[in-house]
PDB file of N, CA and C in Angstrom:
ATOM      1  N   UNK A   1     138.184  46.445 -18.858  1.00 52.00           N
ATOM      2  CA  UNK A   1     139.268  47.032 -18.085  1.00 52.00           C
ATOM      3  C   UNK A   1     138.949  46.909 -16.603  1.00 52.00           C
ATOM      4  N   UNK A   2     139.908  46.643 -15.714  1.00 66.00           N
ATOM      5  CA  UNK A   2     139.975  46.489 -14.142  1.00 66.00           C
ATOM      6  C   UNK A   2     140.171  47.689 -14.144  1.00 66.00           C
ATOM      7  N   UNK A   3     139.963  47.825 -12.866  1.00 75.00           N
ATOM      8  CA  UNK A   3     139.748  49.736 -11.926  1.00 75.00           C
ATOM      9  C   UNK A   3     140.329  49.136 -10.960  1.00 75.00           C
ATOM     10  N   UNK A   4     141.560  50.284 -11.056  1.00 79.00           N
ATOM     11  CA  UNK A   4     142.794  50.018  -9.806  1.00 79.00           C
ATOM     12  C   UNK A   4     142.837  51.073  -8.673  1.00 79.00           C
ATOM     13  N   UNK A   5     142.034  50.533  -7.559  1.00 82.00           N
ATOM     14  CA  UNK A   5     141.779  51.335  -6.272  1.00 82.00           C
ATOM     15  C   UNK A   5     142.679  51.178  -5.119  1.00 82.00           C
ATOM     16  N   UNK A   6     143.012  52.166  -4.559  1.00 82.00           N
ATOM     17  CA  UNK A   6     143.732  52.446  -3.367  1.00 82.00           C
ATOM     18  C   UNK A   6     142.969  52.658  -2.129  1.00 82.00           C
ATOM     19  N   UNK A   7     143.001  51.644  -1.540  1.00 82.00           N
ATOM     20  CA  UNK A   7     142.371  52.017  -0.039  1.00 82.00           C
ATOM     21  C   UNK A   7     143.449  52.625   0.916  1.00 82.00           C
ATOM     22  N   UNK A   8     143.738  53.751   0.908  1.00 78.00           N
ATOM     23  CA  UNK A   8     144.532  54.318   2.792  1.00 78.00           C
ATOM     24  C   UNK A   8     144.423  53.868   4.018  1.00 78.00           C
ATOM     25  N   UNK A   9     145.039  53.128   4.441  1.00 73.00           N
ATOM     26  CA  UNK A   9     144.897  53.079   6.009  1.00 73.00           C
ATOM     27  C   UNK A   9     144.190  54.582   6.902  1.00 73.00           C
ATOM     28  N   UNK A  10     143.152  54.235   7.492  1.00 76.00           N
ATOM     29  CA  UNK A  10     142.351  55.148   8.480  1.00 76.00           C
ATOM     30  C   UNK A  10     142.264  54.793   9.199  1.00 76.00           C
ATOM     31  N   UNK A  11     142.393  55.359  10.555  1.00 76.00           N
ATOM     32  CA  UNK A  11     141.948  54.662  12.109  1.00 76.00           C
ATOM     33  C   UNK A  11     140.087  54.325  12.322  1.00 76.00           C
ATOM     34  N   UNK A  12     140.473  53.135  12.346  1.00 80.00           N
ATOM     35  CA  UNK A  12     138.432  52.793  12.264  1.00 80.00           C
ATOM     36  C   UNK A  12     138.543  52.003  11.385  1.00 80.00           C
ATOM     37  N   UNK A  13     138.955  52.019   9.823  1.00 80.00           N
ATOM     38  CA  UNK A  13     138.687  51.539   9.144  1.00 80.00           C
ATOM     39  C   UNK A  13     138.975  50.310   9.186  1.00 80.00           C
ATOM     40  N   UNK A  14     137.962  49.422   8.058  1.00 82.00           N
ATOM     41  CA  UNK A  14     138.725  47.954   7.779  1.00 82.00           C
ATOM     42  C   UNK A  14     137.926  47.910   6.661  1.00 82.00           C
ATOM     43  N   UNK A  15     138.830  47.124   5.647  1.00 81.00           N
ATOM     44  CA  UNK A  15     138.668  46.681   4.545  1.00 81.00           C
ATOM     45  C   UNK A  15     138.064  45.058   4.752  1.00 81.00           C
ATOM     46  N   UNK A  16     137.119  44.251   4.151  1.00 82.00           N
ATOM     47  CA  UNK A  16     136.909  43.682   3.904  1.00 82.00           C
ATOM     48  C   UNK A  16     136.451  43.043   2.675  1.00 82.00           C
ATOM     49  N   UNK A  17     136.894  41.950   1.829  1.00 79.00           N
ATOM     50  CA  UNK A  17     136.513  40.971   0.397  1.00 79.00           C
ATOM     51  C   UNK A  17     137.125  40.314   0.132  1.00 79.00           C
ATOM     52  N   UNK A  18     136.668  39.555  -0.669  1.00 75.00           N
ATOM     53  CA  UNK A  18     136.823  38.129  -1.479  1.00 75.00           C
ATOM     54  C   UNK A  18     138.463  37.695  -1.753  1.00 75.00           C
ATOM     55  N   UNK A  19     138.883  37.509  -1.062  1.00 72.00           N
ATOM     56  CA  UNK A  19     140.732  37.708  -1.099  1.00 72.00           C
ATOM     57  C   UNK A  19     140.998  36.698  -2.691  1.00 72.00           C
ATOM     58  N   UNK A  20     140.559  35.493  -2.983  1.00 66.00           N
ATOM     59  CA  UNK A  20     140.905  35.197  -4.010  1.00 66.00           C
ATOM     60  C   UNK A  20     140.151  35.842  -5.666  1.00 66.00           C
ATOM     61  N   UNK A  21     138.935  36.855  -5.276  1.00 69.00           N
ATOM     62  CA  UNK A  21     138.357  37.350  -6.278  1.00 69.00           C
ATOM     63  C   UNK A  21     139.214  38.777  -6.481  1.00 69.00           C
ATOM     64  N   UNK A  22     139.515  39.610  -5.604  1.00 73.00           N
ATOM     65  CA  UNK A  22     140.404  40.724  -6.042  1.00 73.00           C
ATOM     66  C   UNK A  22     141.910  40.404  -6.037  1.00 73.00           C
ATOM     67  N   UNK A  23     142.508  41.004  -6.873  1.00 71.00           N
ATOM     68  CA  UNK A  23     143.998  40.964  -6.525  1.00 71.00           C
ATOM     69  C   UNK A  23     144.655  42.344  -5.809  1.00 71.00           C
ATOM     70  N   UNK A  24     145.007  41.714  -4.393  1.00 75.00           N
ATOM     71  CA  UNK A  24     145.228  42.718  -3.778  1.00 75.00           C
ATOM     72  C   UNK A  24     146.769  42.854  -3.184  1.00 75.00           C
ATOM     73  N   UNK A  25     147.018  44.030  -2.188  1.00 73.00           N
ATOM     74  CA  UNK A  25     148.196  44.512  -1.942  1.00 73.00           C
ATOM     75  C   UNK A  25     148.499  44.653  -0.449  1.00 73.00           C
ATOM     76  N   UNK A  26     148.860  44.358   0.424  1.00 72.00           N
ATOM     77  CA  UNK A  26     148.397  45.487   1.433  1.00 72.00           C
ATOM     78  C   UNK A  26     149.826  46.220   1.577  1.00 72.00           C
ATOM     79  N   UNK A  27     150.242  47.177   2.025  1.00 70.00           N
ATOM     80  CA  UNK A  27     151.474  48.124   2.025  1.00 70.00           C
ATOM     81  C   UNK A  27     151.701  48.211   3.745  1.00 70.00           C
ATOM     82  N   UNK A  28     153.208  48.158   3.717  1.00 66.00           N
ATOM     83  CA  UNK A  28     153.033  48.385   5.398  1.00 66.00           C
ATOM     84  C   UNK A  28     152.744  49.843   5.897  1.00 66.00           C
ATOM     85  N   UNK A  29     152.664  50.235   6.976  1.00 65.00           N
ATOM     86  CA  UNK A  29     151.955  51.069   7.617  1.00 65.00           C
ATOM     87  C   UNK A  29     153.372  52.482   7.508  1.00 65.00           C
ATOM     88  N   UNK A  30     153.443  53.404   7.746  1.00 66.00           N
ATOM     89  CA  UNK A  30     154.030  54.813   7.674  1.00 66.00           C
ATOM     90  C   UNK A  30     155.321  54.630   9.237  1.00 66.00           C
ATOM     91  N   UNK A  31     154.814  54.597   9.934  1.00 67.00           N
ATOM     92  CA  UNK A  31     155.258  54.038  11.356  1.00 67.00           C
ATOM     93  C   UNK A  31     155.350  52.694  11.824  1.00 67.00           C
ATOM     94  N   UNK A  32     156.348  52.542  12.459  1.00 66.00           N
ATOM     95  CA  UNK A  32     156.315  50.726  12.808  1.00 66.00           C
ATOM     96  C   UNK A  32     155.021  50.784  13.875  1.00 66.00           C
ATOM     97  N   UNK A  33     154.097  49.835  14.058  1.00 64.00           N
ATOM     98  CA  UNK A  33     153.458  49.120  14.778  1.00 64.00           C
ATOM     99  C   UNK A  33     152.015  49.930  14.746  1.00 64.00           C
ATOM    100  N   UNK A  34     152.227  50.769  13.240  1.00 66.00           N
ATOM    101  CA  UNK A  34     150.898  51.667  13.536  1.00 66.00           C
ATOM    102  C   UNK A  34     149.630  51.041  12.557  1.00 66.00           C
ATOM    103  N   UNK A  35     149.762  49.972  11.814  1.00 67.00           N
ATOM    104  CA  UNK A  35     148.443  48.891  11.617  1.00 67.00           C
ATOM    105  C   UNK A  35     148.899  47.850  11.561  1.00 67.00           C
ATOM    106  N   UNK A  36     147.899  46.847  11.085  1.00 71.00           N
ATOM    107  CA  UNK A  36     148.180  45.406  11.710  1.00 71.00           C
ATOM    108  C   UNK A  36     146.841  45.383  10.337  1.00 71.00           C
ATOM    109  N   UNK A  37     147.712  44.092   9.968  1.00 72.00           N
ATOM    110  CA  UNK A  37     146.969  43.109   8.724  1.00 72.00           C
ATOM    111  C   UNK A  37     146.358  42.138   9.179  1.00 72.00           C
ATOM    112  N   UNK A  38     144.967  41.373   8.930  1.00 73.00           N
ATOM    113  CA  UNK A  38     144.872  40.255   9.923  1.00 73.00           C
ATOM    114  C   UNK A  38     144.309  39.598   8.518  1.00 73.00           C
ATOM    115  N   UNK A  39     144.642  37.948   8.131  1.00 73.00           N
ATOM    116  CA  UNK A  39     144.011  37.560   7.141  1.00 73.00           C
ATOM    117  C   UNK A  39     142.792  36.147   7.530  1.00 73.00           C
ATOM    118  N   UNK A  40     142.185  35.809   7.329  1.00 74.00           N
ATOM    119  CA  UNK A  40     141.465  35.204   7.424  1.00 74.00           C
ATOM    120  C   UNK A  40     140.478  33.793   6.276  1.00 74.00           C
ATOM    121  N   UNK A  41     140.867  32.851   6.201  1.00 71.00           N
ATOM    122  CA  UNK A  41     140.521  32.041   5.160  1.00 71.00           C
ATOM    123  C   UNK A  41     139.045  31.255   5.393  1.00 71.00           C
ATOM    124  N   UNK A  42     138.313  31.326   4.426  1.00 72.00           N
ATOM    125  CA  UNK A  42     136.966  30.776   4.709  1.00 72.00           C
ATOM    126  C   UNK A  42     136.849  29.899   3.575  1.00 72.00           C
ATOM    127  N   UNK A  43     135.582  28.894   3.713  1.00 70.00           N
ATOM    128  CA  UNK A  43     135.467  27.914   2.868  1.00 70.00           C
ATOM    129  C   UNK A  43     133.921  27.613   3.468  1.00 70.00           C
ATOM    130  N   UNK A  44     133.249  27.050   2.311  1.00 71.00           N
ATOM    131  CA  UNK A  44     131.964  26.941   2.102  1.00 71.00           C
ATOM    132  C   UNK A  44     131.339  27.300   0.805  1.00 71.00           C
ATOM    133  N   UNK A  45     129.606  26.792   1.235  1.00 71.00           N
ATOM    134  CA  UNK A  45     129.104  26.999  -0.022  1.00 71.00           C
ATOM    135  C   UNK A  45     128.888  28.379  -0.825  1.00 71.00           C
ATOM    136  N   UNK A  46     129.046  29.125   0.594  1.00 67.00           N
ATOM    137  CA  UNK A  46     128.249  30.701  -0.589  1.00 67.00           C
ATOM    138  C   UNK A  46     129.878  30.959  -0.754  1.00 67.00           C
ATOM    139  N   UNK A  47     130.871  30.928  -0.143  1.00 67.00           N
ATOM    140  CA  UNK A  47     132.041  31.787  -0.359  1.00 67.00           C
ATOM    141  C   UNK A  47     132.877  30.562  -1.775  1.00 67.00           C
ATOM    142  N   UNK A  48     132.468  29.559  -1.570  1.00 66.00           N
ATOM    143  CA  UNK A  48     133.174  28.839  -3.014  1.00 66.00           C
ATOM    144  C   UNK A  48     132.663  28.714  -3.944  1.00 66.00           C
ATOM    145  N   UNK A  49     131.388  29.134  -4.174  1.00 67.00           N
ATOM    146  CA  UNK A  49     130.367  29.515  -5.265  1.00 67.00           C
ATOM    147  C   UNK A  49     130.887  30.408  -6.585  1.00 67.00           C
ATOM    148  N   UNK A  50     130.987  29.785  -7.453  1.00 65.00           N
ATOM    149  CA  UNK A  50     131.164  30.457  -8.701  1.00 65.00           C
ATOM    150  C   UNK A  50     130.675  31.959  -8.731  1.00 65.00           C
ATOM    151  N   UNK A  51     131.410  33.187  -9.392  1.00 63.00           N
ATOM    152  CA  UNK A  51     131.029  34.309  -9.414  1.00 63.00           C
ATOM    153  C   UNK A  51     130.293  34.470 -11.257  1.00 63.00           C
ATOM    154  N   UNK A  52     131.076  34.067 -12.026  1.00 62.00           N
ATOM    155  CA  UNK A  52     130.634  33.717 -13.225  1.00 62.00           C
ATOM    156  C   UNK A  52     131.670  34.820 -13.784  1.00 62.00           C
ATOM    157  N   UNK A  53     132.485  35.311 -12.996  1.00 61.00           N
ATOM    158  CA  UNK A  53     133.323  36.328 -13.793  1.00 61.00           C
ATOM    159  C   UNK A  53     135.098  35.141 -14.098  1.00 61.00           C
ATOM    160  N   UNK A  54     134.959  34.051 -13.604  1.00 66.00           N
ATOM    161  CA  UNK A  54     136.252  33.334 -13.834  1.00 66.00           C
ATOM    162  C   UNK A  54     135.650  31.681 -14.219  1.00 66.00           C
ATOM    163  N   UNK A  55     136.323  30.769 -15.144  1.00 72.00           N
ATOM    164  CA  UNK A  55     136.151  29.776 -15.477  1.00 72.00           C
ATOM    165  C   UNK A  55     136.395  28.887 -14.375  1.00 72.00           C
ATOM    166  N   UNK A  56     137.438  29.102 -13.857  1.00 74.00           N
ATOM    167  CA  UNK A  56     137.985  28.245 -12.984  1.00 74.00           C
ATOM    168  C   UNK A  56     137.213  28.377 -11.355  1.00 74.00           C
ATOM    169  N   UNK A  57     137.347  27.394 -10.511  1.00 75.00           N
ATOM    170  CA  UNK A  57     136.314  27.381  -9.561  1.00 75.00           C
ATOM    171  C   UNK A  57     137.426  28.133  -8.573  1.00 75.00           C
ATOM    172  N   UNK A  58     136.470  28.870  -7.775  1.00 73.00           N
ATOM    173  CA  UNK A  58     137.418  29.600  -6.527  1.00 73.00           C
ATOM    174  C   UNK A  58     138.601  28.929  -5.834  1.00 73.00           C
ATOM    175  N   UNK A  59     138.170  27.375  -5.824  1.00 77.00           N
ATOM    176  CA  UNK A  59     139.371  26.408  -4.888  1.00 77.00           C
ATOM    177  C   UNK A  59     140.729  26.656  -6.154  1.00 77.00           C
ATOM    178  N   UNK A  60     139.941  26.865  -7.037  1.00 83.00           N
ATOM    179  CA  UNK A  60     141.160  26.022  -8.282  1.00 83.00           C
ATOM    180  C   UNK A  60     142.204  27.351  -8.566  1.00 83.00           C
ATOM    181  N   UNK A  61     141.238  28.913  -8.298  1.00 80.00           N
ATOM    182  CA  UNK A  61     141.946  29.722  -8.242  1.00 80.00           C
ATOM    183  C   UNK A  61     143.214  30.711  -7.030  1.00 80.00           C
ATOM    184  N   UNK A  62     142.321  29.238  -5.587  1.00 80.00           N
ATOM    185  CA  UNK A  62     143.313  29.934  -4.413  1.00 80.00           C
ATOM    186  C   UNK A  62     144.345  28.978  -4.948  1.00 80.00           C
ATOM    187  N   UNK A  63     144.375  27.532  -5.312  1.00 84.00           N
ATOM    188  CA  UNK A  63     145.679  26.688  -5.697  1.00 84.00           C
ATOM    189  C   UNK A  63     146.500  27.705  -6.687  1.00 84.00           C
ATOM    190  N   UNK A  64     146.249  28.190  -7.725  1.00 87.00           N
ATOM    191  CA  UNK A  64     147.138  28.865  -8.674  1.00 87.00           C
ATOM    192  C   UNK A  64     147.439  29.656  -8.516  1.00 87.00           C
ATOM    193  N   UNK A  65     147.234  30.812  -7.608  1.00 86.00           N
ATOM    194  CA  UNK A  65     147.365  32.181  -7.372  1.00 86.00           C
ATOM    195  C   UNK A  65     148.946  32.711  -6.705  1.00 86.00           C
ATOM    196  N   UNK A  66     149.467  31.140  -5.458  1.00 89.00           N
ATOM    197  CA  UNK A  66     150.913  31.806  -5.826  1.00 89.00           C
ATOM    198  C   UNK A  66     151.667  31.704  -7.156  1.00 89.00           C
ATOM    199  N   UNK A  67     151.300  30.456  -8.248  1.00 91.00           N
ATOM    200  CA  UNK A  67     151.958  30.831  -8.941  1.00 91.00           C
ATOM    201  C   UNK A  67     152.214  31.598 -10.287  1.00 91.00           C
ATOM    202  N   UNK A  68     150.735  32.123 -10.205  1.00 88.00           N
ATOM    203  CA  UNK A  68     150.254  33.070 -11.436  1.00 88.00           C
ATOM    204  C   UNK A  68     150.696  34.428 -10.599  1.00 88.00           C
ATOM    205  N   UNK A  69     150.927  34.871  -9.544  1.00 87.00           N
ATOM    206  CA  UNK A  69     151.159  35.814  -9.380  1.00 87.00           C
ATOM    207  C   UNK A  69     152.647  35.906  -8.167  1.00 87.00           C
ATOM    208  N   UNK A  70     153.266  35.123  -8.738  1.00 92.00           N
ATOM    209  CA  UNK A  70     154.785  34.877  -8.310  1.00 92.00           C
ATOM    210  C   UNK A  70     155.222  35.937  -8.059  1.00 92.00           C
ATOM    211  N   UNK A  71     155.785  36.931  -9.117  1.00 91.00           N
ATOM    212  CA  UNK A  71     156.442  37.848  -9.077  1.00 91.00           C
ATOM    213  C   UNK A  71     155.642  39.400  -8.205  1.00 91.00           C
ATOM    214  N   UNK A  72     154.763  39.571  -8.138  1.00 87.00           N
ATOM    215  CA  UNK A  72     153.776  40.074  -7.554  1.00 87.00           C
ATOM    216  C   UNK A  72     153.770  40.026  -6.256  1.00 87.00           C
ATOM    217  N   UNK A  73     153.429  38.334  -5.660  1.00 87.00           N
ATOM    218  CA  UNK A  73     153.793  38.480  -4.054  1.00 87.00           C
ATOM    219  C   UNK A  73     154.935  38.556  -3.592  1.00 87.00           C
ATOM    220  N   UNK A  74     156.335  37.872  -4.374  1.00 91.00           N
ATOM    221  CA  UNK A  74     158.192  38.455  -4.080  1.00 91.00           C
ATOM    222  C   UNK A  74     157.895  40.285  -3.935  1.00 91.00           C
ATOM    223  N   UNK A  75     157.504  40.701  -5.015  1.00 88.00           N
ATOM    224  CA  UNK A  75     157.459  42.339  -4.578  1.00 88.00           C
ATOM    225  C   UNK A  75     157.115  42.684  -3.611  1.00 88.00           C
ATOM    226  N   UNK A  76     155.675  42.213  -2.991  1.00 83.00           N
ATOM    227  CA  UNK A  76     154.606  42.448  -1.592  1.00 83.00           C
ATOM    228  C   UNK A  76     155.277  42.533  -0.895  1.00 83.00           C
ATOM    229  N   UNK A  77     156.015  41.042  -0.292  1.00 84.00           N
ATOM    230  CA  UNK A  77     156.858  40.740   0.690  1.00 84.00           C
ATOM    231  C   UNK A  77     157.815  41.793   0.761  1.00 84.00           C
ATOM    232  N   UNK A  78     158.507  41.975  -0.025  1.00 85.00           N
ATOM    233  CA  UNK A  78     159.683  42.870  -0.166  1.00 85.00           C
ATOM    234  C   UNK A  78     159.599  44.714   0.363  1.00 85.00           C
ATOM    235  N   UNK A  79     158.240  44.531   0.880  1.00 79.00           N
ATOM    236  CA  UNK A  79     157.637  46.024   0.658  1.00 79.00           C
ATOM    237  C   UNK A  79     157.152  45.942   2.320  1.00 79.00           C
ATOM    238  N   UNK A  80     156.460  45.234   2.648  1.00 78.00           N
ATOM    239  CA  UNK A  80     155.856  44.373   4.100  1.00 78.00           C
ATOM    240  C   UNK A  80     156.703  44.281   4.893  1.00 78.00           C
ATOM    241  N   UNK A  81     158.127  43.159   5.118  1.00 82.00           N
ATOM    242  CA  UNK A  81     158.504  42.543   5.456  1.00 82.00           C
ATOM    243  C   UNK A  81     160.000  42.821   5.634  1.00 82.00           C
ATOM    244  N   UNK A  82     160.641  43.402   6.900  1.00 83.00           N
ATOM    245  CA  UNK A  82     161.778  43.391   7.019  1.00 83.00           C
ATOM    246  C   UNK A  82     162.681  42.187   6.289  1.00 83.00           C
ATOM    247  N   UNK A  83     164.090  42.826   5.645  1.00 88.00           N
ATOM    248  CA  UNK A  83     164.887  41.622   5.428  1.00 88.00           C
ATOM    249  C   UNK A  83     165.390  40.998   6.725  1.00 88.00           C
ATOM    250  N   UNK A  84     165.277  39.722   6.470  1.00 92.00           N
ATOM    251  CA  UNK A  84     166.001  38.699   7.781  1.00 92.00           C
ATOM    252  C   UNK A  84     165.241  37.566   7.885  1.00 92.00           C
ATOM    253  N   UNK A  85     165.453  36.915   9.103  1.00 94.00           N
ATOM    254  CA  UNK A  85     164.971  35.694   8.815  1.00 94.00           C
ATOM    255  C   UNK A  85     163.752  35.019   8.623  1.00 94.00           C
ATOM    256  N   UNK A  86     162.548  36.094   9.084  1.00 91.00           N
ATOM    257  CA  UNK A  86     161.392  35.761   8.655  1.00 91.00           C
ATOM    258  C   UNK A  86     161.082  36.113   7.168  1.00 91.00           C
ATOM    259  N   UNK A  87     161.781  37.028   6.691  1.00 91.00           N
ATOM    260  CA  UNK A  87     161.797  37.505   5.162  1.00 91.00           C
ATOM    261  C   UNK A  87     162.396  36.030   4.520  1.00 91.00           C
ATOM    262  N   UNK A  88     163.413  35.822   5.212  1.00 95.00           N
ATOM    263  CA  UNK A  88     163.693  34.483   3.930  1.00 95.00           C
ATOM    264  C   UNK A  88     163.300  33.538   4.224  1.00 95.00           C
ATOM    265  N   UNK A  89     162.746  32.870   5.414  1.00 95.00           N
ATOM    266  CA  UNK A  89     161.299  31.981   5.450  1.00 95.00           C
ATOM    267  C   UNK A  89     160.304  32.433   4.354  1.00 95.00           C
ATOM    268  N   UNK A  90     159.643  33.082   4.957  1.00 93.00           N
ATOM    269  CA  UNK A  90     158.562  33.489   4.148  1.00 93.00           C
ATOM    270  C   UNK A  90     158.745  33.268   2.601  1.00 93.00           C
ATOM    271  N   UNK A  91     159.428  33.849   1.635  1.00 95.00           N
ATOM    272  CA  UNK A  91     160.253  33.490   0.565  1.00 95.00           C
ATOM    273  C   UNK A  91     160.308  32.207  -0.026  1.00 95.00           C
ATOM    274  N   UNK A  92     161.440  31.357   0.848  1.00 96.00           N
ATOM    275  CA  UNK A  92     161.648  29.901   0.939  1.00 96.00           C
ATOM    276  C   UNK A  92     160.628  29.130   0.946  1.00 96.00           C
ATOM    277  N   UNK A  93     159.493  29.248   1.778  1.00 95.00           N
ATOM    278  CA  UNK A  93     158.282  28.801   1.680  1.00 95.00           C
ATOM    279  C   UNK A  93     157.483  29.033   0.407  1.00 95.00           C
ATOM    280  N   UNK A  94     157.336  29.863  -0.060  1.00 94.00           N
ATOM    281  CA  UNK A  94     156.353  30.784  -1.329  1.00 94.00           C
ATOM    282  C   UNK A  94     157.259  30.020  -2.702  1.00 94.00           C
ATOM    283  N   UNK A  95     158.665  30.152  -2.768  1.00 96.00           N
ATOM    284  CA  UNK A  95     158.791  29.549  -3.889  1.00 96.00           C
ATOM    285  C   UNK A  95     158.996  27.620  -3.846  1.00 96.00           C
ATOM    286  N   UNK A  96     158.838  27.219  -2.832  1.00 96.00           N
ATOM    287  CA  UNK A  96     158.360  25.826  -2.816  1.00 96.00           C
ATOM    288  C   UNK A  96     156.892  25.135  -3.192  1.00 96.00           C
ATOM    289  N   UNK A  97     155.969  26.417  -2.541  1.00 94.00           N
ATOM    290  CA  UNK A  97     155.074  26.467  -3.009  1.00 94.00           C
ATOM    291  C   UNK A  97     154.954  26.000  -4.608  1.00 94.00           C
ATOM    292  N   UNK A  98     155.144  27.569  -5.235  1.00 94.00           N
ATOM    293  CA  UNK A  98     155.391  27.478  -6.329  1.00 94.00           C
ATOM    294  C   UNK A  98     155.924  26.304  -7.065  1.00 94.00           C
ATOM    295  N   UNK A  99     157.005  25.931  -6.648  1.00 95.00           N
ATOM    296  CA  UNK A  99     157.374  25.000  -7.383  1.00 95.00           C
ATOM    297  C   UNK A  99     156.374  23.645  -7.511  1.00 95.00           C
ATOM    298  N   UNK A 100     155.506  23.462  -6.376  1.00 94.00           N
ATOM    299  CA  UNK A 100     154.941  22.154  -6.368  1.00 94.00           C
ATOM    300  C   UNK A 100     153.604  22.277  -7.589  1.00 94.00           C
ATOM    301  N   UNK A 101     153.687  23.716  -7.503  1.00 93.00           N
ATOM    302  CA  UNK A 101     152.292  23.791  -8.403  1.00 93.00           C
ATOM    303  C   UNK A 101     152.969  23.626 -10.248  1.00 93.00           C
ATOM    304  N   UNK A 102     153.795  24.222 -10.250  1.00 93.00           N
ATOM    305  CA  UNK A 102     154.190  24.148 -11.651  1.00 93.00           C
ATOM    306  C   UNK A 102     155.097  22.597 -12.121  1.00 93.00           C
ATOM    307  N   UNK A 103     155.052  21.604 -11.111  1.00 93.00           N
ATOM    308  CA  UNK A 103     155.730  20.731 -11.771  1.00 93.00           C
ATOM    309  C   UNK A 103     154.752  19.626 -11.082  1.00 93.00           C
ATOM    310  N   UNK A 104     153.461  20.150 -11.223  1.00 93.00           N
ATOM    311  CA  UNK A 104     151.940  19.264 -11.210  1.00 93.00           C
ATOM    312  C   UNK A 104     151.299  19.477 -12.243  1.00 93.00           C
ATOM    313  N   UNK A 105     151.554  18.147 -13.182  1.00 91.00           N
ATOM    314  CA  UNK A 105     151.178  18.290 -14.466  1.00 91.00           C
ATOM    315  C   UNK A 105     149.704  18.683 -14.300  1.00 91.00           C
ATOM    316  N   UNK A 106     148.677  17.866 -13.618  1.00 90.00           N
ATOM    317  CA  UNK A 106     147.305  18.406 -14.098  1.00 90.00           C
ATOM    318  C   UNK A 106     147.179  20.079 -13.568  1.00 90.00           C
ATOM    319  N   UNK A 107     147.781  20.566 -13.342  1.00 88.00           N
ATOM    320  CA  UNK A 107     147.632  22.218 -13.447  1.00 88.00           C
ATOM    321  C   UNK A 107     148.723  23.138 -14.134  1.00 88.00           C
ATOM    322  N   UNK A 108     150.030  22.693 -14.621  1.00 86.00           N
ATOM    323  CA  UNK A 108     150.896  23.198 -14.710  1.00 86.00           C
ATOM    324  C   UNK A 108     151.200  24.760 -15.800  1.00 86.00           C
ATOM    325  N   UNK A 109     149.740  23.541 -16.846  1.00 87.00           N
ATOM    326  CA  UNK A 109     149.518  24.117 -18.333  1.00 87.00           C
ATOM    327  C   UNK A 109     148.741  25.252 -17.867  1.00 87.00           C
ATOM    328  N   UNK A 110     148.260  25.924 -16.789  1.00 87.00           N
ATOM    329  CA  UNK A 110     147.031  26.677 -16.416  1.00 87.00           C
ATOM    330  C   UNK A 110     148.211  28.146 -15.885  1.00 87.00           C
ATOM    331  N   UNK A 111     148.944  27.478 -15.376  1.00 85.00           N
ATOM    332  CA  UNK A 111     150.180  28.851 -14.912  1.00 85.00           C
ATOM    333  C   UNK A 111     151.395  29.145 -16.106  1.00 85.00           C
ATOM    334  N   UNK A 112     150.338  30.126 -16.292  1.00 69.00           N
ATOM    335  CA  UNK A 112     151.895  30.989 -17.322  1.00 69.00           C
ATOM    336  C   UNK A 112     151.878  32.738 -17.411  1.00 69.00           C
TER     337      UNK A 112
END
């Protein structure tokens, strides 16, 4: 069983980990402009290193992850992200995404 934790926004705080090893959330803030998300992508040997808790190699799991968890990031967004035009960018983009991954046969069979 996974253990489903809630981190609160605190002044000071910052969360930091493995963005493709947890599945995470972030929620927007209570007040407009009162936190700020910053994401950050790394690559290398210790951070693409097998954990031994997934078959698939970390690269193979940032490729699948929009589309194993499709419905998941549409919610995020939806929660984050004013409606308008960066909302339906953002969107428009994510399910193109998607689409390129599921109608790539050598991975296709891996997203369901």
């Amino acid at each position: 069983a996974r253990e489903h934790v809630v981190i609160h926004p605190s002044e000071g705080r910052c969360a930091a980990f493995l963005a493709d090893r947890v599945l995470h959330l972030s929620r927007p803030g209570v007040r407009k402009g009162d936190r700020w998300v910053l994401t950050v992508w790394m690559s290398g040997t210790a951070v693409d290193s097998p954990l031994g808790i997934s078959t698939l190699s970390p690269e193979l799991q940032r490729t699948l992850a929009p589309a194993v968890y499709d419905k998941l990031y549409r919610s995020a967004l939806r929660h984050a992200v004013p409606q308008g035009l960066v909302f339906d960018q953002l969107i428009a983009s994510h399910a193109s995404e998607v689409e390129d991954i599921v109608q790539d046969d050598t991975v296709a069979g891996m997203v369901s």
